[in-house]
Short mmCIF file of C-alpha atoms in Angstrom, two decimals:
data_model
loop_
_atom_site.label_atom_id
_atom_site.label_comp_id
_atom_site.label_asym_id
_atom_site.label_seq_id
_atom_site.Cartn_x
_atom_site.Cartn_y
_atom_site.Cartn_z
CA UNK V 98 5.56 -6.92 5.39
CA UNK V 99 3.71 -9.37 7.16
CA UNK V 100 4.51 -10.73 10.80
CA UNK V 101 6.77 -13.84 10.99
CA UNK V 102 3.35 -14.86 12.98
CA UNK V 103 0.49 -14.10 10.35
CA UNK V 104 2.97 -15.89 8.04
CA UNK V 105 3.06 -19.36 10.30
CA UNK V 106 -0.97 -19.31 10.05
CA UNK V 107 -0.77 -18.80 6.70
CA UNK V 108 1.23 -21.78 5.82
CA UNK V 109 -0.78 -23.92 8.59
CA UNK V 110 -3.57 -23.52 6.74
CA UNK V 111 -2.90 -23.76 3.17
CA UNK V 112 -1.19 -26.90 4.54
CA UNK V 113 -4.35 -28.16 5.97
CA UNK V 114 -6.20 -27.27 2.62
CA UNK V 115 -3.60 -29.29 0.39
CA UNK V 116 -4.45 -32.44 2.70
CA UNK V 117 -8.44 -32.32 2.52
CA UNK V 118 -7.58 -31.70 -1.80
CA UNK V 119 -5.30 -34.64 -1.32
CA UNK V 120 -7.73 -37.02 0.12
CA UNK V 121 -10.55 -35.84 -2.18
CA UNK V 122 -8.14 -36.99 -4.95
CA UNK V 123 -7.27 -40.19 -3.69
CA UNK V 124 -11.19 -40.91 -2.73
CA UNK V 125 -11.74 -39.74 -6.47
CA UNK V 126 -8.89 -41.99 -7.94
CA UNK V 127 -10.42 -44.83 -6.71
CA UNK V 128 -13.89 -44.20 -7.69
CA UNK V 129 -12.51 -43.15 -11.46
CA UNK V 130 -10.93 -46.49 -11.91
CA UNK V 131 -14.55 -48.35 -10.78
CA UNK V 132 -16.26 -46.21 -12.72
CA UNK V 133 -13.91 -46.34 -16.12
CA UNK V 134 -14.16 -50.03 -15.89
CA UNK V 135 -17.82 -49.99 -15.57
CA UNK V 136 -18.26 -48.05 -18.52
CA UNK V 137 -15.48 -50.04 -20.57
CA UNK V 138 -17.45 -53.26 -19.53
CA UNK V 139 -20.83 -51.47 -20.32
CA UNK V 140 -19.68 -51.15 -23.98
CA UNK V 141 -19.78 -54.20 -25.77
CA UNK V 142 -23.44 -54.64 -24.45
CA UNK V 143 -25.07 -51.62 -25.92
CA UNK V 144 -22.83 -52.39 -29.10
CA UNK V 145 -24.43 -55.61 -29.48
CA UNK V 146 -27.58 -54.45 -28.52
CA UNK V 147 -27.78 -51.82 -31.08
CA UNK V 148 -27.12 -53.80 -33.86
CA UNK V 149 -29.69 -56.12 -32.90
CA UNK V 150 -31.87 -53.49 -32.84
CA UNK V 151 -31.02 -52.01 -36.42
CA UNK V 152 -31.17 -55.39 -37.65
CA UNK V 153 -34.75 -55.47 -36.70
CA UNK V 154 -35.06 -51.96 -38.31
CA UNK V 155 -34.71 -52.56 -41.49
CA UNK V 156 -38.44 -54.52 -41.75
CA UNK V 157 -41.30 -53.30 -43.08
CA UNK V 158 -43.17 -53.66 -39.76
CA UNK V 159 -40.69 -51.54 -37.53
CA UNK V 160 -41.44 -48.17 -39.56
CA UNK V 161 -44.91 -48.06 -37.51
CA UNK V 162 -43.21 -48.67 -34.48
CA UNK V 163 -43.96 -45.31 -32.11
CA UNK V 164 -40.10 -44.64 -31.13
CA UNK V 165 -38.50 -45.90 -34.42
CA UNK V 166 -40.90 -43.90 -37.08
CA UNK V 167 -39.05 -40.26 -37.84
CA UNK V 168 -40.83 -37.09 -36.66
CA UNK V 169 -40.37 -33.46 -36.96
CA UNK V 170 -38.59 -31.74 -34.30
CA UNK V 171 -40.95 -28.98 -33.16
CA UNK V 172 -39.83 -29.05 -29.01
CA UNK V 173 -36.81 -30.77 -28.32
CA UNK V 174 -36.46 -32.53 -25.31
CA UNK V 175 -33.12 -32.89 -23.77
CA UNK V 176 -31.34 -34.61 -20.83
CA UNK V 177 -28.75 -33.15 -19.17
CA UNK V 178 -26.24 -35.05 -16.77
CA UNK V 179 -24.52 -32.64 -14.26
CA UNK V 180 -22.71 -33.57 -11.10
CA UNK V 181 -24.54 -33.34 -7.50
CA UNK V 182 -20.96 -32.08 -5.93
CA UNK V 183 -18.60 -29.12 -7.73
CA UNK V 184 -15.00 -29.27 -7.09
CA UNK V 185 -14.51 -31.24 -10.68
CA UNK V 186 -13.06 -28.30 -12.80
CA UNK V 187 -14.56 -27.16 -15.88
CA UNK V 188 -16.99 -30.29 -16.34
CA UNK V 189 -20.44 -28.88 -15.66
CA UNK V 190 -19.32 -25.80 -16.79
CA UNK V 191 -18.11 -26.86 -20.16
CA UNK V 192 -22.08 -28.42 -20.13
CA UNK V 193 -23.82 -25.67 -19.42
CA UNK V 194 -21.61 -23.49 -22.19
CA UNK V 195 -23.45 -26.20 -24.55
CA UNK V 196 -27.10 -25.47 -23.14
CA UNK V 197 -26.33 -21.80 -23.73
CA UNK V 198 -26.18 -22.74 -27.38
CA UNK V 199 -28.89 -24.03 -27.89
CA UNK V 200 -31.77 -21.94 -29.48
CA UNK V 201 -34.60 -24.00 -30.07
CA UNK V 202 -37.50 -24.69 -28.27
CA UNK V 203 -36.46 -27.32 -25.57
CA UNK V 204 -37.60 -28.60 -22.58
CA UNK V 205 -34.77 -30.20 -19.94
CA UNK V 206 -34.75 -33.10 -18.19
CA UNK V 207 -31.83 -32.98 -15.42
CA UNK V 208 -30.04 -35.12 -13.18
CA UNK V 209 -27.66 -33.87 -10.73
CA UNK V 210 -27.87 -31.14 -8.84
CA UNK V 211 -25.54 -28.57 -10.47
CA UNK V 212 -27.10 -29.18 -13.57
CA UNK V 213 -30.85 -28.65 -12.28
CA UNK V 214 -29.65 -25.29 -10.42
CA UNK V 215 -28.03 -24.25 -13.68
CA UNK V 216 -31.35 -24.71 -15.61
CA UNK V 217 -34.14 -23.52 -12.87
CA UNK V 218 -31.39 -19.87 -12.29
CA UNK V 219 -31.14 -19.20 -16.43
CA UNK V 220 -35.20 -19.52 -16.54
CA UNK V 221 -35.22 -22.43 -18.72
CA UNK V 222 -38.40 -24.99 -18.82
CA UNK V 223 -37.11 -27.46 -16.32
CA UNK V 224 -39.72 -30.71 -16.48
CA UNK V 225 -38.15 -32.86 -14.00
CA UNK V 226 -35.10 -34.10 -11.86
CA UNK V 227 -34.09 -36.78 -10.75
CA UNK V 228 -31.29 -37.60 -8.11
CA UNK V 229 -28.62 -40.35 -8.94
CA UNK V 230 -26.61 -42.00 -6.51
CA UNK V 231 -22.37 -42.71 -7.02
CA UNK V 232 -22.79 -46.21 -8.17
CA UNK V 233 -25.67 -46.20 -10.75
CA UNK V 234 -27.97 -48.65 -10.96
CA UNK V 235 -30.65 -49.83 -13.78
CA UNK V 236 -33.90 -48.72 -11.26
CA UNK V 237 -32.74 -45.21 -10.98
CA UNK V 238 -31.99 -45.35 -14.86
CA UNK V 239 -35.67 -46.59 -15.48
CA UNK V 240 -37.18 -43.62 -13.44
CA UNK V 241 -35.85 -41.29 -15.75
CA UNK V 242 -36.11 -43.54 -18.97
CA UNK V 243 -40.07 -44.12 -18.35
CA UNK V 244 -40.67 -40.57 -17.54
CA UNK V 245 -39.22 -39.53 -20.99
CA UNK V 246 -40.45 -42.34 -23.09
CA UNK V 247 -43.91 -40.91 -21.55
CA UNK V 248 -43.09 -37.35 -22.58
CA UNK V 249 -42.11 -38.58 -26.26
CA UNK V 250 -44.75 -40.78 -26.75
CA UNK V 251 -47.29 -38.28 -26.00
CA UNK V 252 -46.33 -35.85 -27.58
CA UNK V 253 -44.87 -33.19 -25.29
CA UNK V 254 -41.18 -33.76 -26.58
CA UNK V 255 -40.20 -34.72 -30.20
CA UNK V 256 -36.66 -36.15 -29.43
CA UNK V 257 -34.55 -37.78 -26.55
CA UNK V 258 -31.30 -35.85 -26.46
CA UNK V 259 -28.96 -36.79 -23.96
CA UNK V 260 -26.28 -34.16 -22.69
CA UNK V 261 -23.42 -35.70 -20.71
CA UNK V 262 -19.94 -35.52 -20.53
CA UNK V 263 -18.36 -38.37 -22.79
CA UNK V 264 -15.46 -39.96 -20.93
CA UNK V 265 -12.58 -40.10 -23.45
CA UNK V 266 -9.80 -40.83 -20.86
CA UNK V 267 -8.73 -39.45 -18.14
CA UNK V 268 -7.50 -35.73 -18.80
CA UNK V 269 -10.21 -35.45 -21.63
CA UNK V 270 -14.09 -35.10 -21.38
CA UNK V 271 -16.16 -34.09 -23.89
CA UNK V 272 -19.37 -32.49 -23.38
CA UNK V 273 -21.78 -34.69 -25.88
CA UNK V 274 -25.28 -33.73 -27.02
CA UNK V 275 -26.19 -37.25 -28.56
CA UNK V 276 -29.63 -37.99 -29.96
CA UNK V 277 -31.38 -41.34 -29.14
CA UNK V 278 -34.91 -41.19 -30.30
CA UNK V 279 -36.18 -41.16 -32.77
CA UNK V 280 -34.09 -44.23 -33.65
CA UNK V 281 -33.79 -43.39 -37.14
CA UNK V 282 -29.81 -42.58 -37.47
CA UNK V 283 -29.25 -45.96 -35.73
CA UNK V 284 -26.75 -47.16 -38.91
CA UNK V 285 -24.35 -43.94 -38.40
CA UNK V 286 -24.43 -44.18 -34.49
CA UNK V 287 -23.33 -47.70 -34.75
CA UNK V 288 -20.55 -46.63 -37.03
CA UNK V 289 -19.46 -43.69 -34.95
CA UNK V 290 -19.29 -45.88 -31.55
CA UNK V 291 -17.41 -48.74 -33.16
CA UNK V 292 -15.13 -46.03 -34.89
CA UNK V 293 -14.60 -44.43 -31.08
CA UNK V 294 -14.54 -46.96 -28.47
CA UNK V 295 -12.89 -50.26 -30.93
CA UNK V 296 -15.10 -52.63 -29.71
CA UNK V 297 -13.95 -55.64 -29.91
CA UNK V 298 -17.12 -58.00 -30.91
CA UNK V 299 -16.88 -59.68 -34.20
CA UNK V 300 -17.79 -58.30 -37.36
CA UNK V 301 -20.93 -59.49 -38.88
CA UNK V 302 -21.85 -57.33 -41.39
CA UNK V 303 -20.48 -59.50 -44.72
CA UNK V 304 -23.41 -61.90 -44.43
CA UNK V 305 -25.73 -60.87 -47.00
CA UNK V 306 -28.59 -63.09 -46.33
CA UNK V 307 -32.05 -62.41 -45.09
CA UNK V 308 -32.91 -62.42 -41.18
CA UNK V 309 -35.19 -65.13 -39.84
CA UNK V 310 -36.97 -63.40 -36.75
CA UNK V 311 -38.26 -65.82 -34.54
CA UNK V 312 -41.08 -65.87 -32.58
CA UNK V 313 -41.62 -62.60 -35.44
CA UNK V 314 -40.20 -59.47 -36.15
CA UNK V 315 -42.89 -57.51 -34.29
CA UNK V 316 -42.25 -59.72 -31.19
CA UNK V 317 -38.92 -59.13 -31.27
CA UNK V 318 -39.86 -55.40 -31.37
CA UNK V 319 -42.14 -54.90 -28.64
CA UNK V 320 -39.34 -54.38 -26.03
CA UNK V 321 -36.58 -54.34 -27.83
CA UNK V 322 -36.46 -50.00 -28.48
CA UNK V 323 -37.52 -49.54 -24.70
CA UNK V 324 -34.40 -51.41 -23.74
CA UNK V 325 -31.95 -50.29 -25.99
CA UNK V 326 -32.69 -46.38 -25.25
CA UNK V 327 -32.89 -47.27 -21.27
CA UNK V 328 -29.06 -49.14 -22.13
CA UNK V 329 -28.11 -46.18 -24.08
CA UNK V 330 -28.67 -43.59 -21.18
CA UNK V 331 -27.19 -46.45 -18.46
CA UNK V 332 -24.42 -46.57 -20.45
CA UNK V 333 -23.91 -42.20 -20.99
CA UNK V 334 -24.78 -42.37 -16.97
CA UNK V 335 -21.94 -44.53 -16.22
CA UNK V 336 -19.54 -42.47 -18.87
CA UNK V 337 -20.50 -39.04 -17.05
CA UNK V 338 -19.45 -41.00 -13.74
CA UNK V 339 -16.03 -41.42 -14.87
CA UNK V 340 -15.93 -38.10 -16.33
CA UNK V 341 -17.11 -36.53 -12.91
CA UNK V 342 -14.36 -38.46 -11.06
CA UNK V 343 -11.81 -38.20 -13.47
CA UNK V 344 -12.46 -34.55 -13.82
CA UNK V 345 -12.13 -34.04 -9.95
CA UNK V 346 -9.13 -36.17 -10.07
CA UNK V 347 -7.59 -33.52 -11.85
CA UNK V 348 -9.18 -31.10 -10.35
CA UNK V 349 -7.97 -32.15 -6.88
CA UNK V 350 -4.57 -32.86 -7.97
CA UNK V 351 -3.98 -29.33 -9.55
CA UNK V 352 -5.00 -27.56 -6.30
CA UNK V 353 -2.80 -30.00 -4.36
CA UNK V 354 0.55 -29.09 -6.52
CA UNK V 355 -0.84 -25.24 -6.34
CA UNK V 356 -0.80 -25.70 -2.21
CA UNK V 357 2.71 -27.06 -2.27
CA UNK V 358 3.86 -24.19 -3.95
CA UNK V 359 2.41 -21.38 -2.22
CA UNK V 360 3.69 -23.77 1.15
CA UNK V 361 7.18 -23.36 -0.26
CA UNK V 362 6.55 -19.31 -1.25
CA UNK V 363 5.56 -18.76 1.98
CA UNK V 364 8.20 -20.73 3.66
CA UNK V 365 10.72 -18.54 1.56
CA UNK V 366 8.68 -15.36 3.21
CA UNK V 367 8.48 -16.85 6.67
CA UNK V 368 12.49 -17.04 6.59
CA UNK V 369 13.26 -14.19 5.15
CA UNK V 370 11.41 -12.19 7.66
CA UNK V 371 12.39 -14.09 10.51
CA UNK V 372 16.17 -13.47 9.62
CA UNK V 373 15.41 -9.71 8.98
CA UNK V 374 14.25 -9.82 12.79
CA UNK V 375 17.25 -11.65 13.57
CA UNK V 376 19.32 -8.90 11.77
CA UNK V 377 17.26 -6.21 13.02
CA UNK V 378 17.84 -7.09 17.17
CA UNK V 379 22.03 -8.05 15.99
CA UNK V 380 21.79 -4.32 15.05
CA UNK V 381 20.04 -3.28 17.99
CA UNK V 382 22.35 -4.80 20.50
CA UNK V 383 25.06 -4.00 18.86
CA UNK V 384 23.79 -0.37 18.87
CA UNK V 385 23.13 0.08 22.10
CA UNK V 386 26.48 -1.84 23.53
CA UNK V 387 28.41 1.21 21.54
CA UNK V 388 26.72 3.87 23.18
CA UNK V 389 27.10 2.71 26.73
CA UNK L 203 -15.65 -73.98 -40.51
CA UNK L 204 -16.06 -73.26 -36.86
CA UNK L 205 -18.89 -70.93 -34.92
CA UNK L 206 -18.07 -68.20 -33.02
CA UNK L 207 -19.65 -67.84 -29.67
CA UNK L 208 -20.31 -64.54 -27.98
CA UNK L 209 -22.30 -63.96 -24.53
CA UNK L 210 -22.74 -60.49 -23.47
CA UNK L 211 -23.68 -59.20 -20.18
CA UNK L 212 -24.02 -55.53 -19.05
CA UNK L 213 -20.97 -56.10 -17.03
CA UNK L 214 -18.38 -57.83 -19.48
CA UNK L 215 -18.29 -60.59 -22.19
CA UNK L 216 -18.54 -63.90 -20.39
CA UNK L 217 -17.94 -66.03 -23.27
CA UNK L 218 -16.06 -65.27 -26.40
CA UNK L 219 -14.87 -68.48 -28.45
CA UNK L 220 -14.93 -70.56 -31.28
CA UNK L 221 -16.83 -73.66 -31.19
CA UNK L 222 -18.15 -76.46 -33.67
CA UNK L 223 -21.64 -76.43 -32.51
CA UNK L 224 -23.92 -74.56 -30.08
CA UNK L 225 -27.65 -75.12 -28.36
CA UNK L 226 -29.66 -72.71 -27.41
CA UNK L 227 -32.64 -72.19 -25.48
CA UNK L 228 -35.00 -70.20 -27.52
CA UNK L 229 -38.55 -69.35 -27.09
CA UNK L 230 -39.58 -71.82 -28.87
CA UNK L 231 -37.93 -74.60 -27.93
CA UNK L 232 -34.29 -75.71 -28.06
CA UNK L 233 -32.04 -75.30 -31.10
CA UNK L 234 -29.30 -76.35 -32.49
CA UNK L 235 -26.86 -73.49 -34.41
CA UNK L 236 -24.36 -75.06 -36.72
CA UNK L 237 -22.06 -72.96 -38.80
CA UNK L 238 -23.29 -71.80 -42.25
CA UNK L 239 -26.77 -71.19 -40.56
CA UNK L 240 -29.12 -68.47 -41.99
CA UNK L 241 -28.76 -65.09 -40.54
CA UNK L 242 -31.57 -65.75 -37.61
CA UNK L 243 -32.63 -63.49 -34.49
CA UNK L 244 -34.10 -64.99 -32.03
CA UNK L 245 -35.86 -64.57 -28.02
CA UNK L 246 -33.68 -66.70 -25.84
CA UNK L 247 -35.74 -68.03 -22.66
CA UNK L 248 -33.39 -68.33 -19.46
CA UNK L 249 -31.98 -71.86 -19.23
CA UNK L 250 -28.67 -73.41 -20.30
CA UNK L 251 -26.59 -72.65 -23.39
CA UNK L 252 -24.60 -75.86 -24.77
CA UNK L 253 -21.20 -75.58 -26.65
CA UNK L 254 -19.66 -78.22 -28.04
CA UNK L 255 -15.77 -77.64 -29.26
CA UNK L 256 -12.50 -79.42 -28.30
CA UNK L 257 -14.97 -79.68 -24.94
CA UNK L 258 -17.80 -79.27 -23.97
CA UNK L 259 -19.10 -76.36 -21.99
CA UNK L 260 -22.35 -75.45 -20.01
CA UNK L 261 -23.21 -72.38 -19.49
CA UNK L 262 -26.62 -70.79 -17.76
CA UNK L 263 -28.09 -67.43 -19.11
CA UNK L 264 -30.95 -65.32 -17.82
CA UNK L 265 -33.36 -64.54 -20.68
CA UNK L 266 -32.16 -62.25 -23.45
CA UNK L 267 -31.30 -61.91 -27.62
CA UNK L 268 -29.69 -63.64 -29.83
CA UNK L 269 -28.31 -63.14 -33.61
CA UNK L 270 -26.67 -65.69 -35.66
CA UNK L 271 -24.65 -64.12 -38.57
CA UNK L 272 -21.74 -64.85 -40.05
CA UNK L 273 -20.84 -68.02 -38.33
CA UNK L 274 -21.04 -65.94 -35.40
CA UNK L 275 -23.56 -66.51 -32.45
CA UNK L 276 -24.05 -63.08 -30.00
CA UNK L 277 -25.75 -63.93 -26.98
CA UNK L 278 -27.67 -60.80 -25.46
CA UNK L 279 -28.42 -61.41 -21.78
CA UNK L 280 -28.66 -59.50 -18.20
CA UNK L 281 -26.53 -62.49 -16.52
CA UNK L 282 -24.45 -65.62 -17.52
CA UNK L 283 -22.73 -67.83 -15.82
CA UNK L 284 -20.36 -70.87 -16.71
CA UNK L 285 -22.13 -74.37 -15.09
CA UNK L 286 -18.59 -75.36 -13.68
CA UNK L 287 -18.75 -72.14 -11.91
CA UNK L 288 -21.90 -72.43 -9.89
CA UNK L 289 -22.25 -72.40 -5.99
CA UNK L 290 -25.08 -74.30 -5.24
CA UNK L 291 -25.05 -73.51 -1.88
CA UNK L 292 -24.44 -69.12 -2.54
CA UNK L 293 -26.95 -69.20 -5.26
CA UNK L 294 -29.83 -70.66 -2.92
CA UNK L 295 -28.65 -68.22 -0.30
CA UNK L 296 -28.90 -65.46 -2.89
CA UNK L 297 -32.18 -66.43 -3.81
CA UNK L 298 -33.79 -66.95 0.08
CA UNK L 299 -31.81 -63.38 0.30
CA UNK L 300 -34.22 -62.14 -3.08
CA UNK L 301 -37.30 -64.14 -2.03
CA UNK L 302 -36.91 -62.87 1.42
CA UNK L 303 -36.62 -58.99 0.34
CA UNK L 304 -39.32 -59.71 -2.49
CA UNK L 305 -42.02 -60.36 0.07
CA UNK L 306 -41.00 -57.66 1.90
CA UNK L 307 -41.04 -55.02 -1.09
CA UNK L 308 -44.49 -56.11 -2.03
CA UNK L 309 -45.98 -55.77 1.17
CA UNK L 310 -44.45 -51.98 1.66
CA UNK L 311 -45.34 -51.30 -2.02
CA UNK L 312 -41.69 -49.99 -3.31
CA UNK L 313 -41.11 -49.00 -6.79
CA UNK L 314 -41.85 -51.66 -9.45
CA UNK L 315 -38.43 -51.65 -10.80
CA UNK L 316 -36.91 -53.02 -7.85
CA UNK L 317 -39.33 -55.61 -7.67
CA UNK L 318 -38.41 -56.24 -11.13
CA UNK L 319 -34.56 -57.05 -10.38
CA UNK L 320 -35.38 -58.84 -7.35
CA UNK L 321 -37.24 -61.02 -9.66
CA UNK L 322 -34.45 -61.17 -12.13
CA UNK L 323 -32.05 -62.39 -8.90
CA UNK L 324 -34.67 -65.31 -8.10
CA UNK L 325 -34.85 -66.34 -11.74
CA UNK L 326 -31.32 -66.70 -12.55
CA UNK L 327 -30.29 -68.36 -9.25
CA UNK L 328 -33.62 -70.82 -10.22
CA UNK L 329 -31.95 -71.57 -13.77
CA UNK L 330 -28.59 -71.73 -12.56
CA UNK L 331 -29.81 -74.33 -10.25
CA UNK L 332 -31.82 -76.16 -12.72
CA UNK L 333 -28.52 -76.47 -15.10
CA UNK L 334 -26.30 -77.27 -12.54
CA UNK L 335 -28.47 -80.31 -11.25
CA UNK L 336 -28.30 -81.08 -14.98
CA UNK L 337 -25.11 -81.45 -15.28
CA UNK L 338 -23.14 -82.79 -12.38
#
């Protein structure tokens, strides 16, 4: 049995633990809520956005267009959003479970630093990586999004697949391989957002009638794809934020409740053993008091 | 029949209402959406968007997309602000702040991007200036 000592040093520092996991969860709690509502504002843009788009799709002239026009798949090329910092449960480990998976030939594309470890230890063709700071903004997003349109268009990847960590809410995250170009599914990923998130933009879709583009259709689609895939990652960059923090929420509050309880375990110990000393010198005294 | 109004900005949905009748500043020149209009997409230019309902409301937008279907009109843009709304006085200091940091990035060469939104910042505040003289 452990000393009535070791057992005070024990609880000191499991004590000491469950503070440092209780500020990361408050520092966390905050940053979730900024981040949820930044992705819940984010929303109705790239909703809007893509249905521009597919409107556009439909003519004749957008089936030329270099990111629109279907192609085969020969070497996949696929982005992966990890976290720079662990401590956020199973989140980049549910990721990586996903990578293992996959069988084709790909080439990754990583941001974050757990992610780019992950790929660069298990001997996969790493391309790039790029750093992202807490609060993401569009210029970081660009860096990536140029690199990869670069890749695509010339030939060294034949998709943009994006692997992040859909926020759902806050206990649930769901690791998401989601493919952006070529832009040819756009009519079922519209459906599938609207049918997830519930946007709450108004219908359109009962007017029949033909589109006038104006200046022109091709106009319209000379920046139009660029933006809508560099809006698409923003927005899965901003979702994998809130996963991250939700995910360490958690994460942080589990290992606080866990610390409380082996506090009050060991407190149980520490007086249990402190009374069996008590009892122990009783017995002694009273010992040696008979025998004089 | 009434039009449906809908701005939309990375950040949230500035305006969402219904309206009788709506102006917009298109690349080609101002126009005027009234309901039952043709489905139409369009290149909006930064400058003022005008709707006219029980009142009638000013609003500035950066440069962006529009669609008009359904009676509805969805305004794609990186900023929007309501006219009433405007700080003269904060937008000029945001733009001296942008001009300022603008002249500074292209000296020292920084990545184009940021250029890029620095631009954005001086455009908007130069619009949002431009309809709020126009109005008040």
């Amino acid at each position: 049995m452990p000393s009535t000592k070791e057992i005070r040093t024990r609880i000191k520092s499991v004590k000491n633990t469950a503070q440092i996991t209780r500020a990361m969860q408050l520092v966390a709690a905050s940053k979730m809520k900024k981040a949820q509502d930044a992705t819940m504002a984010g929303r109705a843009y790239a909703m809007l956005l893509a249905e521009i788009l597919e409107s556009v799709s439909h003519q004749e002239i957008a089936q030329n267009h270099p990111l629109l026009a279907p192609r085969e798949a020969k070497r996949r090329g696929i982005l992966i959003i990890g976290t720079d910092k662990g401590l956020c449960g199973p989140l980049n480990g549910n990721l990586f479970k996903e990578v293992m998976a996959i069988k084709d030939d790909v080439a990754y594309v990583t941001i974050g630093r757990k992610a780019t470890q992950f790929i660069s230890r298990t001997k996969r063709p790493l391309l790039a990586d790029f750093p992202l700071s807490d609060k993401v903004t569009y210029p970081e997003v660009r860096a990536v999004v140029n690199y990869m349109l670069e890749l695509y268009t010339e030939g060294k990847i034949d998709t943009i697949e994006i692997l992040y960590s859909a926020f759902v809410n806050t206990l649930i995250q769901q690791p998401t391989i989601m493919r952006i170009v070529p832009l040819s599914g756009l009519h079922e990923l519209i459906e599938d957002v609207k049918k997830r998130y519930k946007i709450t933009l108004s219908d359109t879709s009962k007017d029949e009638r033909e589109f006038i583009f104006e200046p022109s259709a091709a106009e319209i689609l000379h920046e139009l794809p660029a933006l809508y895939v560099k809006q698409l990652i923003y927005q899965s960059l901003l979702g994998a934020k809130a996963s991250e923090h939700s995910a360490r929420m958690v994460a942080m509050k589990s290992a606080t409740d866990n610390a409380k309880n082996l506090v009050s375990d060991l407190t149980l110990e520490y007086n249990k053993a402190r009374q069996a000393a008590i009892t122990q010198e009783i017995l002694e005294i009273a010992a040696a008091t008979q025998f004089n | 029949m009434a039009l449906k109004l809908e701005i939309v900005t990375p950040e949230k949905i500035v305006y969402s209402q219904t309206v009788d009748e709506v102006v917009l500043p298109t690349a080609q020149g101002e126009i005027d959406i009234l309901p039952g209009h043709q489905p139409l997409l369009t290149m909006v230019e930064g400058g003022e968007v005008t709707a006219r309902g029980a009142k009638t409301e000013h609003l500035a937008i950066d440069k962006g997309f529009a669609r008009v279907q359904s009676d509805t009109v969805s305004i794609l843009t990186e900023a929007a602000i309501d006219t009433a709304n405007i700080d003269v006085q904060m937008v000029e200091e945001a733009q001296r702040r942008a001009e300022e940091a603008l002249k500074v990035a292209r000296e020292e060469n920084v990545d184009p991007a940021q250029i890029e939104q620095l631009e954005q910042v001086v455009r908007f505040a130069v619009i949002q200036k431009l309809a709020k003289k126009k109005n008040y």
